[in-house]
Coordinates of C-alpha atoms and ligand atoms in Angstrom, one line a residue:
M70 CA 23.3 -112.5 58.0
I71 CA 24.0 -112.4 61.7
N72 CA 23.2 -116.1 62.0
N73 CA 25.7 -116.9 59.2
I74 CA 28.4 -114.8 60.9
K75 CA 27.7 -116.7 64.1
G76 CA 27.9 -120.0 62.1
F77 CA 31.4 -119.3 60.9
V78 CA 32.9 -122.2 63.0
E79 CA 30.3 -124.7 61.7
Q80 CA 31.2 -123.6 58.2
L81 CA 34.9 -124.1 58.9
N82 CA 34.0 -127.7 59.9
Y83 CA 32.0 -128.4 56.8
D84 CA 32.9 -131.5 54.8
A85 CA 32.4 -130.6 51.2
E86 CA 31.2 -133.2 48.7
V87 CA 33.9 -134.2 46.3
F88 CA 33.5 -135.1 42.6
G89 CA 35.9 -135.9 39.7
N90 CA 39.3 -137.4 39.5
S91 CA 41.6 -137.2 42.5
F92 CA 45.5 -136.9 42.2
E93 CA 48.6 -136.5 44.2
Y94 CA 50.4 -133.2 44.1
S95 CA 54.1 -133.2 45.2
G96 CA 55.0 -129.9 43.6
K97 CA 55.7 -126.6 45.5
R98 CA 53.7 -123.9 43.8
I99 CA 50.0 -123.5 44.3
F100 CA 47.9 -120.7 42.7
I101 CA 44.6 -119.9 44.1
S102 CA 42.3 -117.8 41.8
G103 CA 39.2 -116.1 43.1
M104 CA 37.7 -112.6 43.5
G105 CA 36.0 -110.8 46.4
G106 CA 34.6 -113.1 49.1
S107 CA 35.9 -116.1 47.3
G108 CA 39.4 -114.6 46.6
A109 CA 39.8 -113.8 50.3
V110 CA 40.3 -117.6 50.9
A111 CA 43.6 -117.4 48.9
D112 CA 44.8 -114.5 51.1
L113 CA 44.1 -116.5 54.2
L114 CA 45.9 -119.6 53.0
S115 CA 48.8 -117.5 51.8
D116 CA 49.3 -115.8 55.2
W117 CA 48.8 -119.0 57.1
L118 CA 51.1 -121.2 55.0
D119 CA 53.8 -118.5 54.7
G120 CA 53.6 -117.6 51.1
E121 CA 53.6 -121.1 49.5
I122 CA 50.2 -120.1 48.1
I123 CA 50.1 -117.5 45.4
P124 CA 46.8 -115.7 45.3
V125 CA 45.6 -114.8 41.7
K126 CA 43.2 -111.8 41.5
G127 CA 42.1 -110.7 38.1
Y128 CA 42.0 -112.2 34.6
N129 CA 45.6 -113.4 34.1
L130 CA 47.6 -116.4 35.3
P131 CA 51.2 -115.4 36.3
A132 CA 53.7 -116.0 33.5
F133 CA 55.7 -118.3 35.7
A134 CA 52.9 -120.8 36.2
E135 CA 53.7 -123.9 34.2
N136 CA 52.7 -127.4 33.3
G137 CA 52.3 -129.5 36.4
D138 CA 51.8 -126.7 38.9
L139 CA 48.5 -126.7 41.0
G140 CA 45.7 -124.3 40.4
I141 CA 42.7 -124.0 42.7
F142 CA 39.7 -122.0 41.4
V143 CA 37.3 -120.7 43.9
S144 CA 34.1 -118.9 43.0
Y145 CA 31.1 -119.2 45.2
S146 CA 28.6 -118.6 42.4
G147 CA 30.8 -120.4 40.0
N148 CA 30.2 -117.6 37.4
T149 CA 32.9 -115.0 38.1
E150 CA 34.4 -114.1 34.7
E151 CA 37.9 -113.4 36.1
T152 CA 38.2 -116.8 37.8
L153 CA 36.8 -118.6 34.7
S154 CA 39.3 -116.7 32.5
V155 CA 42.3 -117.9 34.7
L156 CA 41.0 -121.5 34.7
D157 CA 40.8 -121.4 30.9
K158 CA 44.5 -120.3 30.8
A159 CA 45.5 -122.8 33.4
L160 CA 43.9 -125.7 31.5
R161 CA 45.7 -124.7 28.4
R162 CA 49.0 -124.4 30.1
G163 CA 48.7 -127.9 31.7
L164 CA 48.2 -127.0 35.3
K165 CA 46.5 -129.5 37.6
C166 CA 43.2 -127.9 38.4
I167 CA 40.7 -128.1 41.3
C168 CA 37.5 -126.2 41.3
I169 CA 35.3 -125.1 44.2
S170 CA 31.9 -123.5 44.0
S171 CA 28.3 -123.9 44.9
G172 CA 27.3 -124.4 41.2
G173 CA 27.5 -122.3 38.0
A174 CA 29.8 -122.6 35.1
L175 CA 32.7 -123.6 37.3
E176 CA 30.9 -126.7 38.3
E177 CA 29.9 -127.4 34.7
I178 CA 33.4 -127.1 33.4
A179 CA 34.8 -129.2 36.2
R180 CA 32.2 -132.0 35.7
D181 CA 32.7 -132.0 31.9
R182 CA 36.4 -132.4 32.1
G183 CA 36.4 -134.7 35.2
L184 CA 38.4 -132.2 37.2
L185 CA 38.5 -132.5 41.0
F186 CA 35.5 -130.5 42.2
L187 CA 34.3 -129.6 45.7
K188 CA 30.8 -128.4 46.1
V189 CA 29.7 -126.0 48.9
P190 CA 26.1 -125.3 49.9
S191 CA 24.2 -122.8 47.9
G192 CA 21.9 -120.0 49.0
F193 CA 24.4 -117.7 50.7
Q194 CA 26.1 -114.5 49.7
P195 CA 29.7 -115.4 48.8
R196 CA 31.1 -113.4 51.7
E197 CA 28.8 -115.2 54.1
A198 CA 30.1 -118.6 52.8
Y199 CA 33.7 -117.8 53.7
G200 CA 34.0 -120.7 56.2
F201 CA 32.6 -123.1 53.6
L202 CA 35.1 -122.0 51.1
I203 CA 38.0 -122.1 53.5
S204 CA 37.1 -125.7 54.7
A205 CA 36.8 -126.8 51.0
V206 CA 40.2 -125.5 50.1
V207 CA 41.7 -127.1 53.2
K208 CA 40.0 -130.4 52.2
A209 CA 41.3 -130.1 48.6
L210 CA 44.9 -129.6 49.9
K211 CA 44.5 -132.7 52.1
I212 CA 43.1 -134.8 49.2
V213 CA 46.1 -134.1 47.0
G214 CA 48.4 -134.8 49.9
Y215 CA 49.8 -131.3 50.1
L216 CA 48.8 -130.3 53.6
S217 CA 51.2 -131.5 56.3
E218 CA 50.0 -133.4 59.4
D219 CA 51.0 -130.4 61.4
A220 CA 49.0 -128.0 59.4
Q221 CA 46.0 -130.3 59.5
R222 CA 46.3 -130.5 63.3
E223 CA 46.6 -126.7 63.5
Y224 CA 43.5 -126.3 61.4
S225 CA 41.4 -128.7 63.6
S226 CA 42.7 -127.2 66.8
A227 CA 42.2 -123.6 65.7
V228 CA 38.6 -124.3 64.5
G229 CA 37.9 -126.3 67.7
K230 CA 38.9 -123.5 70.0
L231 CA 37.3 -120.7 67.9
S232 CA 33.8 -121.5 69.0
N233 CA 34.7 -120.4 72.7
Y234 CA 34.9 -116.8 71.5
L235 CA 31.4 -116.7 70.1
P236 CA 29.7 -115.3 73.3
E237 CA 32.3 -112.5 73.6
L238 CA 32.2 -111.5 70.0
S239 CA 28.5 -111.7 69.2
S240 CA 26.8 -109.7 72.0
E241 CA 25.8 -106.1 71.7
D242 CA 27.8 -105.2 74.8
S243 CA 31.0 -106.8 73.2
K244 CA 34.2 -105.1 72.0
T245 CA 33.0 -105.8 68.4
Y246 CA 30.0 -103.4 69.0
E247 CA 32.2 -100.8 70.7
V248 CA 34.7 -100.8 67.7
A249 CA 31.8 -100.5 65.3
G250 CA 30.7 -97.4 67.3
K251 CA 34.1 -95.8 66.8
L252 CA 33.8 -96.3 63.0
Y253 CA 30.3 -94.9 62.7
R254 CA 30.3 -92.0 60.2
R255 CA 34.1 -92.2 60.1
I256 CA 36.8 -93.5 57.6
P257 CA 38.3 -96.7 59.0
L258 CA 42.1 -97.0 58.4
I259 CA 42.8 -100.6 59.0
Y260 CA 46.4 -101.6 59.8
S261 CA 47.8 -105.1 60.1
Q262 CA 50.8 -107.2 59.3
F263 CA 48.5 -109.7 57.7
Y264 CA 46.9 -108.8 54.4
S265 CA 44.2 -111.5 54.8
V266 CA 43.0 -109.9 58.0
A267 CA 43.0 -106.3 56.9
V268 CA 41.4 -107.0 53.5
R269 CA 38.6 -109.2 55.0
W270 CA 37.8 -106.3 57.4
K271 CA 37.7 -103.8 54.5
N272 CA 35.6 -106.1 52.2
Q273 CA 33.1 -106.8 54.9
I274 CA 32.8 -103.1 56.0
N275 CA 32.4 -102.1 52.3
E276 CA 29.9 -104.8 51.4
N277 CA 27.9 -105.2 54.6
A278 CA 28.0 -101.6 56.1
K279 CA 28.3 -99.9 52.7
N280 CA 31.1 -97.9 54.3
F281 CA 34.3 -96.7 52.8
A282 CA 37.4 -98.3 54.4
H283 CA 41.2 -98.2 53.8
I284 CA 43.9 -100.8 54.6
S285 CA 47.6 -100.6 55.0
I286 CA 50.0 -103.4 55.7
F287 CA 52.9 -103.1 58.1
P288 CA 55.8 -102.4 57.8
E289 CA 55.2 -101.1 54.3
H290 CA 52.9 -98.4 55.7
N291 CA 55.9 -96.8 57.5
H292 CA 57.6 -96.1 54.3
N293 CA 54.9 -94.0 52.6
E294 CA 51.5 -93.7 54.2
I295 CA 52.7 -92.3 57.4
E296 CA 53.5 -89.0 55.5
G297 CA 50.1 -88.8 54.0
F298 CA 48.2 -87.2 56.9
E299 CA 48.5 -83.5 56.2
F300 CA 45.8 -83.3 53.5
P301 CA 42.9 -83.4 53.0
D302 CA 42.1 -81.5 56.2
F303 CA 39.0 -83.5 56.9
L304 CA 41.0 -86.6 57.7
K305 CA 41.6 -85.2 61.2
D306 CA 37.9 -85.1 61.9
K307 CA 37.0 -88.3 60.1
A308 CA 39.7 -91.0 60.2
W309 CA 39.9 -93.7 62.9
I310 CA 42.8 -96.1 63.0
I311 CA 42.4 -99.7 64.0
F312 CA 45.5 -101.8 64.6
L313 CA 44.8 -105.5 64.3
R314 CA 47.6 -107.2 66.2
T315 CA 48.8 -110.8 66.6
D316 CA 51.5 -112.5 68.6
F317 CA 52.8 -113.6 65.2
D318 CA 53.6 -110.1 64.1
H319 CA 57.3 -109.6 63.6
G320 CA 59.0 -108.2 66.7
R321 CA 59.9 -105.0 64.8
V322 CA 56.4 -104.6 63.5
K323 CA 55.1 -104.7 67.1
L324 CA 57.5 -101.9 67.9
R325 CA 56.7 -100.0 64.7
M326 CA 53.0 -100.1 65.6
E327 CA 53.7 -98.6 69.1
V328 CA 55.7 -95.8 67.5
V329 CA 53.2 -95.1 64.8
K330 CA 50.5 -94.8 67.5
E331 CA 52.5 -91.9 69.1
I332 CA 53.3 -90.2 65.7
L333 CA 49.7 -90.3 64.3
R334 CA 47.8 -89.8 67.6
E335 CA 47.0 -86.1 66.8
E336 CA 46.4 -86.7 63.0
V337 CA 43.2 -88.7 63.4
V338 CA 40.0 -88.7 65.5
G339 CA 41.1 -91.8 67.5
I340 CA 42.9 -95.1 67.5
S341 CA 41.7 -98.5 68.6
E342 CA 43.6 -101.8 68.9
V343 CA 42.3 -105.3 68.6
W344 CA 44.6 -108.0 69.9
A345 CA 44.0 -111.5 68.5
K346 CA 43.2 -114.4 70.9
G347 CA 44.3 -118.0 70.5
E348 CA 47.5 -120.0 70.3
S349 CA 48.4 -120.7 66.7
K350 CA 48.8 -118.2 63.9
L351 CA 45.8 -119.6 62.1
E352 CA 43.6 -119.3 65.3
Q353 CA 44.7 -115.7 65.8
I354 CA 44.1 -114.8 62.1
L355 CA 40.6 -116.4 62.1
Y356 CA 39.8 -114.7 65.5
L357 CA 40.5 -111.3 64.0
I358 CA 38.6 -112.1 60.8
W359 CA 35.6 -113.2 62.8
F360 CA 35.9 -110.1 65.0
G361 CA 35.7 -107.9 61.9
D362 CA 32.7 -109.7 60.5
F363 CA 30.7 -108.8 63.6
V364 CA 32.1 -105.2 63.5
S365 CA 30.8 -104.9 59.8
Y366 CA 27.4 -106.2 60.8
W367 CA 27.0 -103.8 63.8
L368 CA 28.2 -101.0 61.5
A369 CA 25.6 -101.9 58.9
L370 CA 22.9 -101.6 61.5
M371 CA 24.3 -98.3 62.8
N372 CA 24.4 -97.0 59.2
S373 CA 20.7 -98.2 58.8
T374 CA 21.6 -100.2 55.7
D375 CA 20.8 -103.8 54.8
P376 CA 24.0 -105.8 55.2
Y377 CA 22.8 -108.4 52.7
R378 CA 22.2 -106.2 49.7
I379 CA 25.0 -105.5 47.2
D380 CA 23.1 -103.6 44.6
R381 CA 26.1 -101.9 43.0
I382 CA 28.0 -105.2 42.6
N383 CA 25.0 -106.8 41.0
S384 CA 24.3 -103.9 38.8
L385 CA 27.9 -103.9 37.6
K386 CA 27.8 -107.6 36.8
E387 CA 24.6 -107.2 34.9
R388 CA 25.9 -104.3 32.8
L389 CA 29.1 -106.2 32.0
K390 CA 27.0 -109.1 30.7
I391 CA 25.6 -106.9 27.9
H392 CA 29.2 -106.3 26.7
T393 CA 30.9 -109.4 25.5
S394 CA 33.9 -107.6 24.1
G395 CA 37.2 -106.8 25.9
G396 CA 38.2 -110.5 26.6
Ligands
F6R686 C1 29.4 -110.9 47.5 C2 30.9 -110.9 47.6 C3 31.6 -110.6 46.3 C4 31.9 -111.8 45.5 C5 32.7 -111.5 44.2 C6 33.0 -112.8 43.4 O1 28.9 -111.5 48.7 O2 31.4 -111.1 48.6 O3 32.8 -110.0 46.7 O4 32.6 -112.8 46.3 O5 31.9 -110.7 43.4 O6 31.9 -113.6 43.2 P1 32.0 -115.1 43.5 O7 32.4 -115.3 45.0 O8 30.6 -115.7 43.2 O9 33.1 -115.7 42.6

């Protein structure tokens, strides 16, 4: 697992194999469907490209998706039922479809129908293959002519510079290890303006460290969650807030985070802050995500748990297979 976390930048540079029929997409709307580690790619693209991308989580395609829109279907295993269900609806509604997986039913459907299909390497846990999936979606957007030259340059430059941070993120005397230590035996409350960053931290902490975690997005947090610290009492002894900050946070969000630190200081055990490094928005988002991947790994070791195993997810998927109803 640690080697795959360290290999994030190589994954982001991966040149996925392409099959099927290519096409040009000049429309505006792009739906990216996926769950868990695969769905996290949609969140990243949505934050990076300022909401032109619509993440689709779950079984249903939004009602406003129509003939000619673009749908990208990402499932590392290729067998996630929610993603296959959205693909089925998208094909029936006449969306242009691109599929990305390491194999499974998604590959079979794509190949049968001659859909544009990008194949990523097999043998990883989906969440470990995050970089492969991101690079495949970026490549797909390039192939259909959607990604601007500026965005392509930003991607290459961000990925190029990211490897410089490997030594400072990956050692046991790094800030990543220190942050993991703060979270040990505690409830992480992860705060960010960027959903993709906060949710990747949460997912990795959940799946790798088997640790509960909670996220809240700014500024929405200020309009509800800030009142929720009086009960239950144990929060004061268990919760640790982490602010994940970038230069691209709205000016008022930066201010709000400072004020919230003052207001909530006494309500939790402690507060940490991680400032992104890098120049572009993408580089800063990827830096924070990579930072969190290391935190989740160290926390898994501190929790004496195997970061690789996901017994409950596997058991759930097995049990669901027995029941074919409910579709
Ligand atoms: C497991 C993981 C999960 C899966 C999710 C969807 O490592 O990260 O969150 O990503 O269960 O499965 P796939 O990615 O195969 O579509």
